[in-house]
Every structure is written in C-alpha cells, then in structure tokens.
PDB file of C-alpha atoms in Angstrom:
ATOM      1  CA  MET A 226      55.715  55.659   5.125  1.00  0.00           C
ATOM      2  CA  THR A 227      53.420  55.350   7.901  1.00  0.00           C
ATOM      3  CA  ARG A 228      52.998  52.254  10.455  1.00  0.00           C
ATOM      4  CA  LEU A 229      49.950  51.185   8.888  1.00  0.00           C
ATOM      5  CA  ALA A 230      51.466  51.302   5.180  1.00  0.00           C
ATOM      6  CA  GLU A 231      54.472  49.460   6.651  1.00  0.00           C
ATOM      7  CA  ARG A 232      52.179  46.714   7.734  1.00  0.00           C
ATOM      8  CA  ARG A 233      50.208  46.319   4.326  1.00  0.00           C
ATOM      9  CA  SER A 234      53.542  46.375   2.563  1.00  0.00           C
ATOM     10  CA  SER A 235      54.714  43.492   4.595  1.00  0.00           C
ATOM     11  CA  CYS A 236      51.726  41.395   3.882  1.00  0.00           C
ATOM     12  CA  LEU A 237      52.015  41.809   0.410  1.00  0.00           C
ATOM     13  CA  GLY A 238      53.688  38.555   0.173  1.00  0.00           C
ATOM     14  CA  VAL A 239      52.915  35.508   2.620  1.00  0.00           C
ATOM     15  CA  CYS A 240      51.213  36.974   5.532  1.00  0.00           C
ATOM     16  CA  ARG A 241      50.194  34.555   8.696  1.00  0.00           C
ATOM     17  CA  VAL A 242      47.939  36.737  10.703  1.00  0.00           C
ATOM     18  CA  ARG A 243      47.829  35.282  14.238  1.00  0.00           C
ATOM     19  CA  SER A 244      45.696  35.987  17.261  1.00  0.00           C
ATOM     20  CA  ALA A 245      46.542  37.184  20.431  1.00  0.00           C
ATOM     21  CA  ARG A 246      47.903  34.008  21.736  1.00  0.00           C
ATOM     22  CA  GLY A 247      50.104  33.668  18.662  1.00  0.00           C
ATOM     23  CA  VAL A 248      47.780  30.902  16.980  1.00  0.00           C
ATOM     24  CA  PRO A 249      47.163  31.496  13.424  1.00  0.00           C
ATOM     25  CA  LEU A 250      43.738  32.484  12.614  1.00  0.00           C
ATOM     26  CA  GLN A 251      43.648  30.040   9.684  1.00  0.00           C
ATOM     27  CA  GLU A 252      44.085  27.296  12.334  1.00  0.00           C
ATOM     28  CA  ILE A 253      41.386  28.451  14.493  1.00  0.00           C
ATOM     29  CA  PHE A 254      38.919  29.060  11.226  1.00  0.00           C
ATOM     30  CA  ASP A 255      39.825  25.170  10.297  1.00  0.00           C
ATOM     31  CA  ARG A 256      39.312  24.102  13.667  1.00  0.00           C
ATOM     32  CA  TRP A 257      35.982  26.222  13.871  1.00  0.00           C
ATOM     33  CA  VAL A 258      34.854  24.509  10.496  1.00  0.00           C
ATOM     34  CA  ASP A 259      36.052  21.206  11.435  1.00  0.00           C
ATOM     35  CA  ARG A 260      33.732  21.251  14.531  1.00  0.00           C
ATOM     36  CA  PHE A 261      30.875  22.448  12.531  1.00  0.00           C
ATOM     37  CA  GLU A 262      31.415  19.994  10.061  1.00  0.00           C
ATOM     38  CA  ARG A 263      31.205  17.128  12.574  1.00  0.00           C
ATOM     39  CA  TRP A 264      28.086  18.623  14.358  1.00  0.00           C
ATOM     40  CA  ARG A 265      26.308  18.814  10.672  1.00  0.00           C
ATOM     41  CA  LEU A 266      27.450  15.091   9.961  1.00  0.00           C
ATOM     42  CA  ARG A 267      26.023  13.823  13.165  1.00  0.00           C
ATOM     43  CA  ALA A 268      22.670  15.986  12.211  1.00  0.00           C
ATOM     44  CA  LEU A 269      22.485  14.514   8.978  1.00  0.00           C
ATOM     45  CA  SER A 270      23.104  10.743  10.497  1.00  0.00           C
ATOM     46  CA  ASP A 271      20.282  11.433  13.170  1.00  0.00           C
ATOM     47  CA  LEU A 272      18.009  12.621  10.801  1.00  0.00           C
ATOM     48  CA  GLU A 273      18.501   9.373   8.654  1.00  0.00           C
ATOM     49  CA  ARG A 274      18.274   7.425  11.700  1.00  0.00           C
ATOM     50  CA  ARG A 275      14.881   8.731  12.652  1.00  0.00           C
ATOM     51  CA  ALA A 276      13.701   8.751   9.409  1.00  0.00           C
ATOM     52  CA  GLY A 277      14.422   5.202   9.133  1.00  0.00           C
ATOM     53  CA  GLU A 278      12.592   4.865  12.464  1.00  0.00           C
ATOM     54  CA  HIS A 279       9.438   6.901  11.246  1.00  0.00           C
ATOM     55  CA  ASP A 280       9.375   4.316   8.218  1.00  0.00           C
ATOM     56  CA  MET A 281       9.273   1.319  10.330  1.00  0.00           C
ATOM     57  CA  ALA A 282       6.784   2.602  13.089  1.00  0.00           C
ATOM     58  CA  ASP A 283       4.385   3.201   9.852  1.00  0.00           C
ATOM     59  CA  ARG A 284       4.212  -0.523   9.150  1.00  0.00           C
ATOM     60  CA  PRO A 285       2.651  -3.152  11.292  1.00  0.00           C
ATOM     61  CA  ILE A 286       4.241  -4.686  14.129  1.00  0.00           C
ATOM     62  CA  PHE A 287       3.369  -8.024  16.105  1.00  0.00           C
ATOM     63  CA  VAL A 288       4.300  -8.200  19.750  1.00  0.00           C
ATOM     64  CA  TYR A 289       3.525 -11.406  21.882  1.00  0.00           C
ATOM     65  CA  VAL A 290       4.097 -12.277  25.384  1.00  0.00           C
ATOM     66  CA  THR A 291       4.317 -15.263  27.270  1.00  0.00           C
ATOM     67  CA  PHE A 292       5.202 -16.461  30.661  1.00  0.00           C
ATOM     68  CA  ILE A 293       6.974 -20.092  30.706  1.00  0.00           C
ATOM     69  CA  GLN A 294       7.903 -22.199  33.694  1.00  0.00           C
ATOM     70  CA  ALA A 295      11.368 -22.877  32.585  1.00  0.00           C
ATOM     71  CA  THR A 296      15.006 -21.636  32.693  1.00  0.00           C
ATOM     72  CA  ALA A 297      16.228 -18.961  30.288  1.00  0.00           C
ATOM     73  CA  GLU A 298      18.629 -21.297  29.080  1.00  0.00           C
ATOM     74  CA  ARG A 299      16.237 -23.959  28.298  1.00  0.00           C
ATOM     75  CA  VAL A 300      14.076 -21.606  26.577  1.00  0.00           C
ATOM     76  CA  TRP A 301      16.999 -20.275  24.655  1.00  0.00           C
ATOM     77  CA  HIS A 302      17.969 -23.741  23.678  1.00  0.00           C
ATOM     78  CA  ALA A 303      14.369 -24.464  22.610  1.00  0.00           C
ATOM     79  CA  LEU A 304      14.695 -21.718  20.226  1.00  0.00           C
ATOM     80  CA  THR A 305      17.960 -22.487  18.658  1.00  0.00           C
ATOM     81  CA  ASP A 306      18.270 -26.233  18.708  1.00  0.00           C
ATOM     82  CA  ALA A 307      17.200 -27.507  15.255  1.00  0.00           C
ATOM     83  CA  ASP A 308      16.251 -30.797  16.706  1.00  0.00           C
ATOM     84  CA  VAL A 309      14.200 -29.105  19.595  1.00  0.00           C
ATOM     85  CA  THR A 310      12.250 -26.721  17.181  1.00  0.00           C
ATOM     86  CA  ALA A 311      11.140 -29.471  15.017  1.00  0.00           C
ATOM     87  CA  GLU A 312       9.135 -31.160  18.108  1.00  0.00           C
ATOM     88  CA  TYR A 313       7.127 -27.957  18.214  1.00  0.00           C
ATOM     89  CA  TRP A 314       7.376 -25.718  15.194  1.00  0.00           C
ATOM     90  CA  ALA A 315       4.614 -26.527  13.079  1.00  0.00           C
ATOM     91  CA  GLU A 316       6.432 -29.264  11.169  1.00  0.00           C
ATOM     92  CA  HIS A 317       9.461 -27.064  10.613  1.00  0.00           C
ATOM     93  CA  SER A 318      13.093 -26.711  12.013  1.00  0.00           C
ATOM     94  CA  ASN A 319      15.230 -23.626  12.701  1.00  0.00           C
ATOM     95  CA  VAL A 320      18.905 -24.243  11.519  1.00  0.00           C
ATOM     96  CA  SER A 321      21.862 -22.140  12.191  1.00  0.00           C
ATOM     97  CA  ASP A 322      24.820 -21.611  13.718  1.00  0.00           C
ATOM     98  CA  TRP A 323      23.386 -18.555  15.552  1.00  0.00           C
ATOM     99  CA  GLN A 324      26.281 -16.670  15.233  1.00  0.00           C
ATOM    100  CA  VAL A 325      26.108 -12.913  14.376  1.00  0.00           C
ATOM    101  CA  GLY A 326      26.074 -12.305  10.560  1.00  0.00           C
ATOM    102  CA  SER A 327      25.191 -16.081  10.013  1.00  0.00           C
ATOM    103  CA  ALA A 328      22.432 -17.205   7.866  1.00  0.00           C
ATOM    104  CA  TRP A 329      19.342 -19.181   9.271  1.00  0.00           C
ATOM    105  CA  GLU A 330      16.765 -21.594   7.386  1.00  0.00           C
ATOM    106  CA  HIS A 331      13.257 -22.737   8.328  1.00  0.00           C
ATOM    107  CA  PRO A 332      13.068 -26.066   6.332  1.00  0.00           C
ATOM    108  CA  ARG A 333      10.224 -28.434   6.203  1.00  0.00           C
ATOM    109  CA  THR A 334      10.754 -31.544   8.247  1.00  0.00           C
ATOM    110  CA  ASP A 335       8.941 -33.720   5.647  1.00  0.00           C
ATOM    111  CA  GLY A 336      12.175 -34.410   3.947  1.00  0.00           C
ATOM    112  CA  SER A 337      11.216 -32.564   1.193  1.00  0.00           C
ATOM    113  CA  GLY A 338      14.002 -30.151   1.377  1.00  0.00           C
ATOM    114  CA  ILE A 339      12.121 -27.200   0.972  1.00  0.00           C
ATOM    115  CA  VAL A 340      12.842 -24.195   2.833  1.00  0.00           C
ATOM    116  CA  ASP A 341       9.965 -21.538   4.041  1.00  0.00           C
ATOM    117  CA  LEU A 342      12.090 -18.733   5.365  1.00  0.00           C
ATOM    118  CA  VAL A 343      15.464 -17.350   5.644  1.00  0.00           C
ATOM    119  CA  GLY A 344      17.265 -14.670   7.325  1.00  0.00           C
ATOM    120  CA  THR A 345      20.529 -13.446   9.047  1.00  0.00           C
ATOM    121  CA  VAL A 346      21.230 -13.418  12.574  1.00  0.00           C
ATOM    122  CA  LEU A 347      21.604  -9.606  13.739  1.00  0.00           C
ATOM    123  CA  GLU A 348      22.288 -10.248  17.489  1.00  0.00           C
ATOM    124  CA  ALA A 349      22.734 -13.251  19.776  1.00  0.00           C
ATOM    125  CA  ALA A 350      23.299 -12.991  23.549  1.00  0.00           C
ATOM    126  CA  PRO A 351      22.393 -16.314  24.685  1.00  0.00           C
ATOM    127  CA  PRO A 352      20.382 -16.704  26.778  1.00  0.00           C
ATOM    128  CA  LYS A 353      18.911 -13.445  26.806  1.00  0.00           C
ATOM    129  CA  ARG A 354      18.280 -11.923  23.382  1.00  0.00           C
ATOM    130  CA  LEU A 355      18.062 -12.807  19.613  1.00  0.00           C
ATOM    131  CA  VAL A 356      17.599 -10.934  16.875  1.00  0.00           C
ATOM    132  CA  ILE A 357      16.927 -12.269  13.296  1.00  0.00           C
ATOM    133  CA  THR A 358      16.032 -11.015   9.812  1.00  0.00           C
ATOM    134  CA  ARG A 359      13.258 -13.252   8.261  1.00  0.00           C
ATOM    135  CA  THR A 360      11.661 -13.429   4.831  1.00  0.00           C
ATOM    136  CA  GLY A 361      10.398 -16.056   2.224  1.00  0.00           C
ATOM    137  CA  PRO A 362      13.592 -17.523   0.055  1.00  0.00           C
ATOM    138  CA  ASN A 363      12.128 -15.916  -3.009  1.00  0.00           C
ATOM    139  CA  GLU A 364      10.260 -12.889  -1.856  1.00  0.00           C
ATOM    140  CA  GLU A 365      11.475  -9.228  -2.994  1.00  0.00           C
ATOM    141  CA  ARG A 366      10.664  -6.964  -0.707  1.00  0.00           C
ATOM    142  CA  PRO A 367      11.596  -3.150  -1.441  1.00  0.00           C
ATOM    143  CA  ASP A 368      11.761  -2.227   2.357  1.00  0.00           C
ATOM    144  CA  GLY A 369      13.982  -5.093   3.502  1.00  0.00           C
ATOM    145  CA  PRO A 370      12.916  -8.147   5.470  1.00  0.00           C
ATOM    146  CA  GLY A 371      11.061  -8.458   8.663  1.00  0.00           C
ATOM    147  CA  ARG A 372      12.755  -8.405  11.703  1.00  0.00           C
ATOM    148  CA  VAL A 373      12.406 -10.885  14.763  1.00  0.00           C
ATOM    149  CA  THR A 374      13.487 -10.092  18.356  1.00  0.00           C
ATOM    150  CA  PHE A 375      13.315 -12.699  21.130  1.00  0.00           C
ATOM    151  CA  ASP A 376      13.726 -11.138  24.437  1.00  0.00           C
ATOM    152  CA  ILE A 377      14.040 -13.818  27.270  1.00  0.00           C
ATOM    153  CA  GLU A 378      14.074 -12.293  30.769  1.00  0.00           C
ATOM    154  CA  PRO A 379      14.127 -14.675  33.836  1.00  0.00           C
ATOM    155  CA  HIS A 380      11.953 -13.999  36.994  1.00  0.00           C
ATOM    156  CA  GLY A 381      12.387 -16.670  39.683  1.00  0.00           C
ATOM    157  CA  ASP A 382      11.144 -19.842  38.312  1.00  0.00           C
ATOM    158  CA  ILE A 383       9.562 -18.507  35.406  1.00  0.00           C
ATOM    159  CA  VAL A 384      10.479 -16.548  32.092  1.00  0.00           C
ATOM    160  CA  ARG A 385       9.051 -13.915  30.067  1.00  0.00           C
ATOM    161  CA  LEU A 386       9.413 -14.483  26.349  1.00  0.00           C
ATOM    162  CA  THR A 387       8.642 -11.373  24.212  1.00  0.00           C
ATOM    163  CA  VAL A 388       8.465 -11.790  20.641  1.00  0.00           C
ATOM    164  CA  THR A 389       8.520  -8.951  18.761  1.00  0.00           C
ATOM    165  CA  HIS A 390       8.084  -8.916  14.706  1.00  0.00           C
ATOM    166  CA  GLU A 391       8.774  -5.893  13.032  1.00  0.00           C
ATOM    167  CA  ASN A 392       8.721  -4.325   9.356  1.00  0.00           C
ATOM    168  CA  LEU A 393       5.966  -6.358   8.373  1.00  0.00           C
ATOM    169  CA  ALA A 394       5.323  -5.934   4.686  1.00  0.00           C
ATOM    170  CA  ASP A 395       1.656  -5.293   5.067  1.00  0.00           C
ATOM    171  CA  HIS A 396      -2.000  -5.858   6.615  1.00  0.00           C
ATOM    172  CA  ASP A 397      -1.861  -9.333   5.189  1.00  0.00           C
ATOM    173  CA  GLU A 398       1.333 -10.381   6.841  1.00  0.00           C
ATOM    174  CA  HIS A 399       0.446  -9.023  10.093  1.00  0.00           C
ATOM    175  CA  VAL A 400      -2.712 -11.308  10.097  1.00  0.00           C
ATOM    176  CA  SER A 401      -0.721 -14.338   9.014  1.00  0.00           C
ATOM    177  CA  VAL A 402       1.868 -13.595  11.895  1.00  0.00           C
ATOM    178  CA  SER A 403      -0.830 -12.720  14.518  1.00  0.00           C
ATOM    179  CA  ALA A 404      -2.081 -16.462  13.881  1.00  0.00           C
ATOM    180  CA  GLY A 405       1.173 -18.118  13.645  1.00  0.00           C
ATOM    181  CA  TRP A 406       3.291 -16.752  16.461  1.00  0.00           C
ATOM    182  CA  PRO A 407       0.719 -17.518  19.214  1.00  0.00           C
ATOM    183  CA  SER A 408       0.233 -21.009  17.629  1.00  0.00           C
ATOM    184  CA  VAL A 409       4.010 -21.785  17.780  1.00  0.00           C
ATOM    185  CA  LEU A 410       4.647 -20.235  21.290  1.00  0.00           C
ATOM    186  CA  ALA A 411       1.745 -22.015  22.766  1.00  0.00           C
ATOM    187  CA  ASN A 412       3.465 -25.358  21.521  1.00  0.00           C
ATOM    188  CA  LEU A 413       6.932 -24.079  23.048  1.00  0.00           C
ATOM    189  CA  LYS A 414       5.515 -23.226  26.231  1.00  0.00           C
ATOM    190  CA  THR A 415       3.517 -26.400  26.494  1.00  0.00           C
ATOM    191  CA  PHE A 416       6.794 -28.487  25.469  1.00  0.00           C
ATOM    192  CA  LEU A 417       8.841 -26.855  27.748  1.00  0.00           C
ATOM    193  CA  GLU A 418       6.392 -27.387  30.868  1.00  0.00           C
ATOM    194  CA  THR A 419       5.237 -30.902  30.174  1.00  0.00           C
ATOM    195  CA  GLY A 420       7.652 -32.664  27.736  1.00  0.00           C
ATOM    196  CA  HIS A 421       5.027 -32.930  25.236  1.00  0.00           C
ATOM    197  CA  VAL A 422       3.388 -30.809  22.439  1.00  0.00           C
ATOM    198  CA  LEU A 423      -0.231 -29.911  22.474  1.00  0.00           C
ATOM    199  CA  PRO A 424      -2.376 -32.800  21.082  1.00  0.00           C
ATOM    200  CA  GLN A 425      -3.256 -30.975  18.029  1.00  0.00           C
ATOM    201  CA  GLY A 426      -1.229 -28.354  16.429  1.00  0.00           C
ATOM    202  CA  PRO A 427      -2.890 -24.880  17.218  1.00  0.00           C
ATOM    203  CA  TRP A 428      -1.856 -23.779  13.502  1.00  0.00           C
ATOM    204  CA  GLU A 429      -4.449 -26.344  12.172  1.00  0.00           C
ATOM    205  CA  MET A 430      -7.161 -23.821  13.271  1.00  0.00           C
ATOM    206  CA  TYR A 431      -5.311 -21.451  10.339  1.00  0.00           C
ATOM    207  CA  ALA A 432      -5.018 -24.239   7.742  1.00  0.00           C
ATOM    208  CA  GLU A 433      -6.271 -22.750   4.573  1.00  0.00           C
ATOM    209  CA  MET A 434      -4.055 -19.679   5.379  1.00  0.00           C
ATOM    210  CA  ARG A 435      -1.136 -21.701   6.217  1.00  0.00           C
ATOM    211  CA  ALA A 436      -1.418 -23.844   3.279  1.00  0.00           C
ATOM    212  CA  ALA A 437      -1.739 -20.591   0.750  1.00  0.00           C
ATOM    213  CA  ARG A 438       1.821 -19.240   2.328  1.00  0.00           C
ATOM    214  CA  MET A 439       3.635 -22.551   2.116  1.00  0.00           C
ATOM    215  CA  ALA A 440       2.157 -22.822  -1.390  1.00  0.00           C
ATOM    216  CA  ARG A 441       4.557 -19.980  -2.669  1.00  0.00           C
ATOM    217  CA  ASN A 442       7.712 -22.136  -2.061  1.00  0.00           C
ATOM    218  CA  ASP A 443       6.342 -25.378  -3.132  1.00  0.00           C
ATOM    219  CA  PRO A 444       7.564 -26.254  -6.672  1.00  0.00           C
ATOM    220  CA  ARG A 445       5.325 -28.997  -7.437  1.00  0.00           C
TER     221      ARG A 445
END
C-alpha cells in the first residue's frame, strides 16, 4: 500500500485534520465563521440604526435656543420642579421624580385633574441634560412618541438652553410646538431673570390653536 493510500485508509474513521501549528482546521474554520458572524450582526445593527435615524430625519424637527441669566442649577430646577413649572408653563406643571425610566405628566393647574401630556424620562443628567418622550395621554402614534431634549450649557454668568423636539407626528404638530415652545421658554427666561412671569401669557396669541389641542383631553 502506498503512503497516500495509508493516509486515506487512516481517515476512514474519525480523522482530525490539523494545521501546521497543530490546531484543528475545524476549529480555525469555526473561529473564522464566528468572526464573520459577529461582523455580519454588527453590520445589520448599524443598518437598522441608520434606518431609524433616516426615518426620524424625514419627519419635522423643532430646535429653539435661548440665553438666560441664571446658573445651570437654577434652570434645571425650573424645568423639573412641579411648583416652579406651574408658575410659567401655561397653566400646567410638570410632575415626575425625573429618574431614568420614570413617567412624567403635564397636568393642568386648574384643579380639574386633566393631564394633557405624558411621557417617559429617557436621560437625566442634572444640571446638564434631560431627555423625555412626549405625547398625548390618549394619542396613538405609529411612529412612537415625540422626543424632547433639554441641553443646558453654562457660559460665565449665563446659560444657553437648547430645546430639541424630534419625531413630530406631522406638519400640524410642528406648527403647534413652534408656537408653544417659544411662548413657554420666554416666560421661563423672564421668570428666572426677574422673578416674575410676563404680564400676559404669550400662548394667548395662539388661543384658538391651544384650545383645540386641549379639547382633545377634556372629557366634558
């Protein structure tokens, strides 16, 4: 029997072919496949993430920047304290413990018990950054709730507050928040700098739009 025939004969049973370094070729193959699989899964994950970002980018987005003569801590407190928000936030307050994963509510301050907005705290890094979801309590949104980010950046004796409202449902909601956020933030700025809110609520200029939005949650 030739040497080649002997080798073939010896492999008729269980034959573990090894590389020059003594590592089974099957093990090398498995490692290579495992690396490829990890790369493939990462690639799929990146594609899904980019697709989600693309979908959100196709929807309206609202960004508003204001500068306030106050500390970052005071601005954070004004955004998250229920009693303080009731002073300037269009006859509403914001109620939560502001821990990541906690719910928050936007109830009216007229004693009716009606809540006009709800959401979840996604990020909370006092006094720098707060991220929440935001939607109506009975609103069904196929693409998920809106997302609001408050970025607080101190600079000397002032603070730059940037509010970014993403994943807006449609053009109508963009029009609504484009009127609402500047009104609320103007009142916030005035309150922190003077101790008083504006003589008239800026939202009164959009009374019809505001009344229609609030009527959605009014059971009467």
